[in-house]
Structures are given as structure tokens and as C-alpha cells.
XYZ file of C-alpha atoms in Angstrom:
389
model
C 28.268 -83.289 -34.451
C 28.305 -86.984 -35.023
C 28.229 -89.277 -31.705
C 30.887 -90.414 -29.183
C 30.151 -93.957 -30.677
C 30.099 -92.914 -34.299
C 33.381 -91.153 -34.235
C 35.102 -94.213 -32.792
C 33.932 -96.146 -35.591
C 34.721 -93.973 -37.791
C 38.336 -93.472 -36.758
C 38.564 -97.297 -36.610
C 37.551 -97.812 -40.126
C 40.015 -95.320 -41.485
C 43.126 -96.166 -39.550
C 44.180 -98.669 -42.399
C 48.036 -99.680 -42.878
C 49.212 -96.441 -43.586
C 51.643 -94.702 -41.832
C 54.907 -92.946 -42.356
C 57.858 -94.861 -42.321
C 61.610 -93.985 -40.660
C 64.219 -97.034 -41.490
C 67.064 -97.763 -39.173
C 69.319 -97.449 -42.805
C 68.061 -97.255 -45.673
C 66.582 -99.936 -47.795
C 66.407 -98.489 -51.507
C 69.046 -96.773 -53.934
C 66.771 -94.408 -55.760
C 67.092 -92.312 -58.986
C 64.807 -89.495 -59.252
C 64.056 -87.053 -61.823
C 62.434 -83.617 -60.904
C 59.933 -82.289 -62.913
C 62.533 -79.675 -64.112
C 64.325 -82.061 -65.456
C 67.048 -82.738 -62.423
C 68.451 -86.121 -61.795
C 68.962 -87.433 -58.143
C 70.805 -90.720 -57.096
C 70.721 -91.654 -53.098
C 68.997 -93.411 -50.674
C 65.598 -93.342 -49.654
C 65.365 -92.910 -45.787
C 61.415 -91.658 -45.042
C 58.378 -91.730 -47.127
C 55.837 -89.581 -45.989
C 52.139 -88.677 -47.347
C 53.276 -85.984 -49.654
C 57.042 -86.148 -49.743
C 59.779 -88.338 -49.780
C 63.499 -87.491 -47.402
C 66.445 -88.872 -49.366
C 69.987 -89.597 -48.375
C 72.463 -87.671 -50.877
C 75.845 -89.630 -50.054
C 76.343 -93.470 -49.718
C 74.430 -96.241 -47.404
C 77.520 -96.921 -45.056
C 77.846 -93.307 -44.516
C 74.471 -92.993 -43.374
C 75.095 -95.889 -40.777
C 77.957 -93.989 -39.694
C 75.959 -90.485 -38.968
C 77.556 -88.793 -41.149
C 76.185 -85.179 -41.537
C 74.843 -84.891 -45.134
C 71.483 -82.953 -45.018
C 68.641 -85.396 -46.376
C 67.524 -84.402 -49.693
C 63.577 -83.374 -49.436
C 60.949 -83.973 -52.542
C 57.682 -82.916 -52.242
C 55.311 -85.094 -54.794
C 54.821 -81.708 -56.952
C 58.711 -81.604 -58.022
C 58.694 -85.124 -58.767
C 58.337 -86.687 -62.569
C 59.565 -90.233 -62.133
C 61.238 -92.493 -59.235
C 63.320 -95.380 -60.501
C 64.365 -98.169 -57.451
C 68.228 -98.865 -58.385
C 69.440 -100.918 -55.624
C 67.999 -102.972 -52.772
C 69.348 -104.188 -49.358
C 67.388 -107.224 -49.757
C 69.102 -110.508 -50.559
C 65.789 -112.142 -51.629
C 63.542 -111.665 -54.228
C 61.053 -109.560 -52.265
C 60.416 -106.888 -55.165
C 57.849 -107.737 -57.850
C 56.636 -105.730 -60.623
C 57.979 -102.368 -62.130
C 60.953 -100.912 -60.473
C 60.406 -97.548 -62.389
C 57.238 -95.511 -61.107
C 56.159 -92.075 -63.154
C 54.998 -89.226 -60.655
C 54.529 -86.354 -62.734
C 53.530 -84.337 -59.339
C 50.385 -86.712 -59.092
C 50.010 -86.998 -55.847
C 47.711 -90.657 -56.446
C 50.967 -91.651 -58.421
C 53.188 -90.558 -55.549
C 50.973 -92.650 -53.351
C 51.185 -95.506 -55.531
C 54.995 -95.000 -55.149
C 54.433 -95.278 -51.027
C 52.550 -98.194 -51.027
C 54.761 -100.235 -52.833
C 57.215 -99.760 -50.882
C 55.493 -100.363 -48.067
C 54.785 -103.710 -49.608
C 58.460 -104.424 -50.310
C 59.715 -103.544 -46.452
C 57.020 -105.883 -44.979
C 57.658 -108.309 -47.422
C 61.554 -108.167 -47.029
C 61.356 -108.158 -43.167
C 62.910 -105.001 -42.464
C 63.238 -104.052 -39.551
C 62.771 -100.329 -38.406
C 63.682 -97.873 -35.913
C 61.733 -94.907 -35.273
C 64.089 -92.300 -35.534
C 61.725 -89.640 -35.616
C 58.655 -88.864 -33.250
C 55.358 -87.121 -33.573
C 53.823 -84.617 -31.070
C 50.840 -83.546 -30.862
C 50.717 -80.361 -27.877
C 47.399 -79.592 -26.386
C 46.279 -77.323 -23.319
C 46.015 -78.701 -20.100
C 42.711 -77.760 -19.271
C 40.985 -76.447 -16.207
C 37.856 -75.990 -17.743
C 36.159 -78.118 -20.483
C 36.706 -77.046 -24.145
C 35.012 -78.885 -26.608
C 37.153 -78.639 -29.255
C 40.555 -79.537 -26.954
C 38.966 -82.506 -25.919
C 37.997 -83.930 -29.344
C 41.047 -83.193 -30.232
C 42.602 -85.029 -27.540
C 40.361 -87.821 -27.373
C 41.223 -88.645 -31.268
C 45.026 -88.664 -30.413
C 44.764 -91.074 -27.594
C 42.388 -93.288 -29.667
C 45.719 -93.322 -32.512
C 47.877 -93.638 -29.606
C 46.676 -97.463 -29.618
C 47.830 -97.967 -32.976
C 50.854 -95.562 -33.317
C 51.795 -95.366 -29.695
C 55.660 -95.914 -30.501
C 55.156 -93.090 -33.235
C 52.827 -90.763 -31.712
C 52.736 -88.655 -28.447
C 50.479 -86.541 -26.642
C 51.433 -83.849 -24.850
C 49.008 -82.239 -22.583
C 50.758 -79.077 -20.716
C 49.951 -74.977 -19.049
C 53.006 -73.990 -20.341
C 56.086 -73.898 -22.407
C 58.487 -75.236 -20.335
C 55.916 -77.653 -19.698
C 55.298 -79.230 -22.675
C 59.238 -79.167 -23.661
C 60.461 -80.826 -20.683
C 57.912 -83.726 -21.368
C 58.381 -83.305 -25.402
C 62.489 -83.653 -23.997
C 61.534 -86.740 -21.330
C 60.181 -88.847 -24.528
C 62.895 -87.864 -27.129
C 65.791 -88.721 -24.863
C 63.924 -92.119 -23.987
C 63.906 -93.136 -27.425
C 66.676 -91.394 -28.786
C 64.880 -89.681 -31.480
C 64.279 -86.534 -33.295
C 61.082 -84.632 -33.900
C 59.623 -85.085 -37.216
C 56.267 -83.339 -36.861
C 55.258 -81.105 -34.007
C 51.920 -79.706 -33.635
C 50.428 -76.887 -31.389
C 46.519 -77.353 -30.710
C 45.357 -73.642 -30.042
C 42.887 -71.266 -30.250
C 43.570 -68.226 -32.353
C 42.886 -64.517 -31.176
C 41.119 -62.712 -33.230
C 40.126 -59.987 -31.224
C 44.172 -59.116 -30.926
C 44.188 -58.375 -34.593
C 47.200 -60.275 -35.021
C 48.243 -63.872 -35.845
C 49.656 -66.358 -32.382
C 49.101 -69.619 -30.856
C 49.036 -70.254 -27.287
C 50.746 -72.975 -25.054
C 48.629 -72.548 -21.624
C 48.790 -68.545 -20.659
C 51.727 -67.951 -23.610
C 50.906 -66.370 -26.504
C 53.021 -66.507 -29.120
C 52.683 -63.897 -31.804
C 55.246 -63.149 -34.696
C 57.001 -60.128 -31.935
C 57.368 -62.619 -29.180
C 58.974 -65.645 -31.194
C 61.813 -63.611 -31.667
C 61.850 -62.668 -28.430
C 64.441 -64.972 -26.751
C 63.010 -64.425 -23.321
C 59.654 -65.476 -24.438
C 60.779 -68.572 -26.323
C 64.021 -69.432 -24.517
C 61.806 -73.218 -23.076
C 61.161 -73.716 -26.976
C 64.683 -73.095 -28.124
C 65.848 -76.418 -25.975
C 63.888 -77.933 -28.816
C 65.695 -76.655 -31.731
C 68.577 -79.088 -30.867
C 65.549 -82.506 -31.743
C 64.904 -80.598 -35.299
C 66.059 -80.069 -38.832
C 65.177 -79.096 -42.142
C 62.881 -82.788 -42.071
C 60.616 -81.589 -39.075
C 57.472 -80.148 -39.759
C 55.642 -77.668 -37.531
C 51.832 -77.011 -37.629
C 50.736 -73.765 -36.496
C 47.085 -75.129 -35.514
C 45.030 -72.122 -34.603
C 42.536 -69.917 -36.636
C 44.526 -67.188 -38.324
C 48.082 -68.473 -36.988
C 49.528 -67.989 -40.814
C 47.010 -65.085 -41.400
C 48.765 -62.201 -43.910
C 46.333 -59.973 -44.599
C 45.273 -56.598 -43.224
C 42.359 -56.333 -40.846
C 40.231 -52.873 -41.963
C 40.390 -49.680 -39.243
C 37.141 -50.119 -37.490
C 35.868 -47.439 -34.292
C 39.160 -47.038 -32.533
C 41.403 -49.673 -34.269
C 43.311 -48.705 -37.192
C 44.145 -51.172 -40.025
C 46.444 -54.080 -38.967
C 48.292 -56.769 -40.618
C 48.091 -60.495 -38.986
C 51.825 -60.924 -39.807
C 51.206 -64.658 -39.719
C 53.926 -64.930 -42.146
C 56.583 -63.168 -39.397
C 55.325 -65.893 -36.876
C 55.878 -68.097 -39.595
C 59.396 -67.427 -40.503
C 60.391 -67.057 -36.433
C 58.843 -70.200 -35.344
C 61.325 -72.223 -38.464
C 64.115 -70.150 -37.174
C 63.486 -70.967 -33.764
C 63.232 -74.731 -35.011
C 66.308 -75.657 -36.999
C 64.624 -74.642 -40.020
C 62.152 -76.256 -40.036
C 58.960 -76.928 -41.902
C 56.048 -74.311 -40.884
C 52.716 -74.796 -41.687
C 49.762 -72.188 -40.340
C 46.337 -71.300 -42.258
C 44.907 -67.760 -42.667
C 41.618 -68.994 -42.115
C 39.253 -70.976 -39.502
C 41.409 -74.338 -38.220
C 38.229 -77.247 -37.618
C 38.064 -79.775 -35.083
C 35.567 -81.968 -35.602
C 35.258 -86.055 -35.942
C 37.812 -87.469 -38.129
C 40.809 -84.996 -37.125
C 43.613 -87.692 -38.002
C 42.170 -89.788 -41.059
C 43.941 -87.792 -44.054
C 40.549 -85.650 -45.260
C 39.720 -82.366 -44.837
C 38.552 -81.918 -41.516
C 40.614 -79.342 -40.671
C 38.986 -77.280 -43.500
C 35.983 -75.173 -43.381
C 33.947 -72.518 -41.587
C 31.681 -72.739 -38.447
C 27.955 -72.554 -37.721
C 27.794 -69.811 -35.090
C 26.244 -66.534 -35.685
C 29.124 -64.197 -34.228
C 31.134 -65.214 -37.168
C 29.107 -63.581 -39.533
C 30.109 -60.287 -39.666
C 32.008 -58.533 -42.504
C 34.502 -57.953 -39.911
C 35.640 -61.770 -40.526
C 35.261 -62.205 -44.508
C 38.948 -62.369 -45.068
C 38.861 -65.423 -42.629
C 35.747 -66.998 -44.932
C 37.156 -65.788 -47.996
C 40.346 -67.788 -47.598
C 39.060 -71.134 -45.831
C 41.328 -73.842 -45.429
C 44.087 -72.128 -46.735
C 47.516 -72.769 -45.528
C 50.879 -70.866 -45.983
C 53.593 -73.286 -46.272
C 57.122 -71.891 -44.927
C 60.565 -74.320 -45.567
C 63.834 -72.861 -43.314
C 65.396 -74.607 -45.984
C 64.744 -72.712 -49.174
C 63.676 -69.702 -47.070
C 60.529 -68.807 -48.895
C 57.134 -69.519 -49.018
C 55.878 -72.079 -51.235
C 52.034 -71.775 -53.109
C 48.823 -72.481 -50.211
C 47.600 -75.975 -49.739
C 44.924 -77.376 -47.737
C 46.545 -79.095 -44.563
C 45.660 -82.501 -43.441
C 46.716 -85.273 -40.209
C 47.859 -88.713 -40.560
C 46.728 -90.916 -38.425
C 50.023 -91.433 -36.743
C 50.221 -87.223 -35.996
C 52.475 -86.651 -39.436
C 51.557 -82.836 -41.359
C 50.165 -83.687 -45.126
C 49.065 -81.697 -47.658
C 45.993 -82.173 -49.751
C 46.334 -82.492 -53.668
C 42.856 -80.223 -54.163
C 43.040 -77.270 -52.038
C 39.851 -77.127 -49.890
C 37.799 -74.319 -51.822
C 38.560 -75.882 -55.160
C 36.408 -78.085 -54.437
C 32.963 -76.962 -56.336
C 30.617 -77.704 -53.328
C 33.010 -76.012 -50.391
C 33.003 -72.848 -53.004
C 29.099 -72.920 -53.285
C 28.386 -73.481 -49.536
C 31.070 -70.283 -48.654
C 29.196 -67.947 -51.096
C 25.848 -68.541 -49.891
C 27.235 -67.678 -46.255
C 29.038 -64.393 -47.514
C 25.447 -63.350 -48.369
C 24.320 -63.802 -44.879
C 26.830 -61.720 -43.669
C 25.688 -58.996 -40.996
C 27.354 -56.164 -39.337
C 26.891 -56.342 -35.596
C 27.142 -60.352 -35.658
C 30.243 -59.221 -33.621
C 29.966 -57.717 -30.406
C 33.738 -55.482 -31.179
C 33.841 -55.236 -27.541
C 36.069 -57.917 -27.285
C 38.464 -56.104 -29.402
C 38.551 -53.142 -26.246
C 39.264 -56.399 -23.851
C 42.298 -57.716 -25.390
């Protein structure tokens, strides 16, 4: 664990210029072609890490709020991005105005940073239609991991405090009347919402928890359990993005019978699918492995990847949780399906990315996880805590 000191400096360091943007109208009349071939003509309204929200009618009809859908491109469907039309009377674009993607994502963030460039340059000025939560436990007692976690937010805070929000709260209704308080302030909408938990594993099932509430994939379609986070569905769309962030939340495979338990499926997928539902479709993102929290949480690497030290983890009773490390399950309300597992990362300002190498394609991550599986033990896990839950 690296110092108090260290991970300051690190998160200093890293901060940089990026961050996503959210235009008051839009600034750029785009053409894009999909890599199947597709052609696209709008207006480009956000430009996140990994995928780009586009505005399918005309620029005055997006000043008046009218109620086209935004168009959503993920870097991995894109082949090429041509800038048509600016807003800008002056000369404030230099260079190509066509830029080739061919789902790179180093192109796509070539793409971003020009743009960047070309808003700063033109002297755009933005409104921040669309806020970032981060939800946390209140805590009584001190836990490590929520307090990393919560010390790294407020340290973004000082540089994305209009973007970013930290929510601290023992329940539900909690943390959506304060989630509420903010968006009402601001007149905004959520655009990515994520739930700091601990998973469950002893419950052989997938959840995440918001103080005493658990919420598996039985009680998110329970509308007694999740009538507090309904109120929320009227702040999100098909743009919001929700991260599942506790071990196993998006787990789909089927825990082996062991002593009195039969076999059991996580059913991350069904907490998955209820939590978009709940959410005006959105976004879901939830892993079916360990979810880290160490140094560097919101600095775009792959913290959020990997497996931990302690010996109770060890057992054979957890190798489909090592076997699959930082694997996520991606869920879009808006396609309804499920698209291929990604290694999930945090902007600094609190927006959901996605990796362009999932986490054990990486040579080294692969090497280090076999060598554990070798050390695996029976009895590592004291299965008494399965007879407690």
C-alpha cells in the first residue's frame, strides 16, 4: 500500500486536462461512418473516454429540447469521424478535419483531444448538463477500502467539483434525496452513477449494498425495495451509465454445491438488467470478479483490476472469481443485450470508461493469476460464513 503522501502525488500528477465534456449546444456537425459501413450526420453533444453522444436532428432543435434520443458510439463501432460544420465564426480549427478510428481506441482519443483543443481555443462556453456521483457508505466504523475510496473523490472534488459529487449516505432514500438536492440545484441529469460496495459472497448471489440495503437481482425488481431509487429514474436516460462497484455484482456463473448448499447461480446479469430498467435504460456496468481499491482509483488505469493478497481467498471455493479478474459485463437498456466483457476504469472527474486491453490480456496479470491458482487450498475459507448469511 503506497503512502498517504505518495498517493496524493500521484493523483496530482495524473489529473491532467482531461475530462469529459457536456456543451450547452452543440459545437460540431459531424459525419460518422460505423465500422459496418453506416453513415451518421448530427451533432456532437458529449465526448467521453470511450464513446461519443450525438444529436440525430438539427442544432436549433437541440436548443429547443426537443426529444430526439442522442445517438451513442462506442470507439469499437467507429471507422472514421469527419467535422462538417462548426459554430465558430473564427478560424479556431487547424489541421485535418477528417480523423480515421477504425475502433482504435488511441485514434478515438486522438479524436477527443482535438476537440478539446478546438472548444478552448474557440471560447466555448459550457454548461454541465450532466453530473457525476459517486455513492459511498456512511460509515460507523472504519473501512479501509471506503475511505480510500472516499478520500480520492474529495481530492478530484478540487478539480471537478462542478462535475463531480460525493455522496456519503446509510441508506437509499438517503443517498437519493441528496443525489435529488444537487440535481435540482444545477438543473442537471445524471450521466454516471456509481455505487461503492462490498460484495457478498457468502450469500452465493450477486448485490450491492447502500447502508443496511442489499440489493440483489430479486429485490431490484421489487418495487418496495427500490421505490427511493425509482425517484431517480426521472435524472436518467439511455446516456447515463451505472457502475455496479462490488466484487461479484455482474457475477453469472454457478457457484458448485458444497456441505449443505446446493449449486447456485450469481444472477449478476438479472441485477444487471433490473438496475437499467429501474434507471431509464440505462448503461450497467458490474464485474464477475474481485472490484480493487487501491491508490490511483480515478486516474484511467487499471486499478480496479486484480486479485487480493489475503489468504482466505485462496480456496477453490473462489476460482471462478480469480479465473475471471477484472472482467466486466456491460448491459445497454438501449439495445437490450449484453455487449462482449471489458476491463472497467474511472475518470478522474467520476465518468465509467472502458479499457482497450481487457485486464488479463495483459501477459504479466495472466502469469501472476496462474501462479496463485497453484496456491490454491481448500479450507482457506472458513464456509461458516456461508451458515451466517
Amino acid at each position: 500500500m503506497k503512502s498517504l503522501l505518495s498517493l496524493l502525488l500521484t493523483l496530482l500528477l495524473e489529473t491532467g486536462y482531461a475530462q469529459s465534456l457536456s456543451a450547452e449546444s452543440p459545437a460540431c456537425k459531424i459525419e460518422l461512418i460505423t465500422t459496418s459501413g453506416n453513415r451518421f450526420v448530427g451533432w456532437l453533444i458529449e465526448i467521453e473516454d470511450s464513446l461519443i453522444d450525438a444529436h440525430p436532428g438539427k442544432r436549433q432543435e437541440f436548443k429547443e429540447g426537443k426529444s430526439h434520443k442522442p445517438a451513442r458510439f462506442y470507439f469499437n463501432r467507429i471507422k472514421s469521424i469527419k467535422i462538417m460544420q462548426t459554430i465558430s465564426s473564427r478560424k479556431d480549427w487547424e489541421g485535418s478535419k477528417k480523423f480515421v478510428i477504425n475502433a482504435d481506441l488511441k485514434s478515438f482519443e486522438e479524436f477527443r483531444h482535438r476537440i478539446t483543443m478546438f472548444r478552448s481555443a474557440a471560447g466555448i462556453s459550457y454548461k454541465c448538463g450532466r453530473l457525476n456521483f459517486i455513492v459511498s457508505p456512511r460509515m460507523k466504523k472504519i473501512d479501509p477500502s471506503f475511505l480510500s475510496f472516499q478520500m480520492q473523490v474529495r481530492l478530484m472534488q478540487i478539480f471537478h467539483g462542478k462535475k463531480l459529487y460525493l455522496v456519503t449516505a446509510a441508506s437509499s432514500a438517503d443517498a437519493v434525496k441528496k443525489i435529488k438536492t444537487i440535481l435540482e440545484k444545477e438543473k442537471a441529469m445524471i450521466g454516471n452513477l456509481w455505487f461503492d460496495s462490498h460484495g457478498k459472497y457468502a450469500s452465493r448471489k450477486s448485490l450491492f449494498s447502500i447502508g443496511k440495503e442489499d440489493f440483489t437481482y430479486a429485490a431490484i425488481k421489487d418495487s418496495m425495495a427500490t421505490h427511493h431509487l425509482k425517484e431517480l429514474s426521472a435524472y436518467c436516460d439511455t446516456t447515463t451509465q451505472v457502475g455496479i462497484g462490488s466484487c461479484y455484482g455482474g457475477a453469472t456463473f454457478t457457484l458448485p454445491a458444497i456441505e449443505d448448499f446446493p449449486a447456485q447461480r450469481m444472477n449478476g446479469d438479472s441485477l444487471m438488467i433490473g438496475m437499467s430498467r429501474l434507471l431509464g435504460n440505462a448503461t450497467v456496468y458490474a464485474c464477475e470478479s474481485f472490484v480493487m481499491t487501491g491508490p490511483g482509483l480515478l486516474n484511467v488505469n487499471y486499478s480496479l483490476c486484480g486479485t487480493p493478497d489475503r489468504k482466505k481467498y485462496k480456496d477453490p471455493l473462489y476460482s471462478p472469481v480469480w479465473e475471471r479478474a477484472g472482467e466486466w459485463n456491460r448491459y445497454s437498456g438501449k439495445s437490450g443485450s449484453f455487449g462482449t466483457p471489458v476491463s472497467v476504469t474511472l475518470r478522474h472527474d467520476g465518468t465509467i470508461g472502458v479499457k482497450d486491453q481487457r485486464y488479463l490480456q495483459i501477459k504479466k496479470n495472466k502469469e501472476k493469476l496462474n501462479r496463485n491458482l497453484k496456491k490454491f487450498r481448500s479450507g482457506n475459507y472458513n464456509i461458516a460464513l456461508l451458515y451466517r448469511s
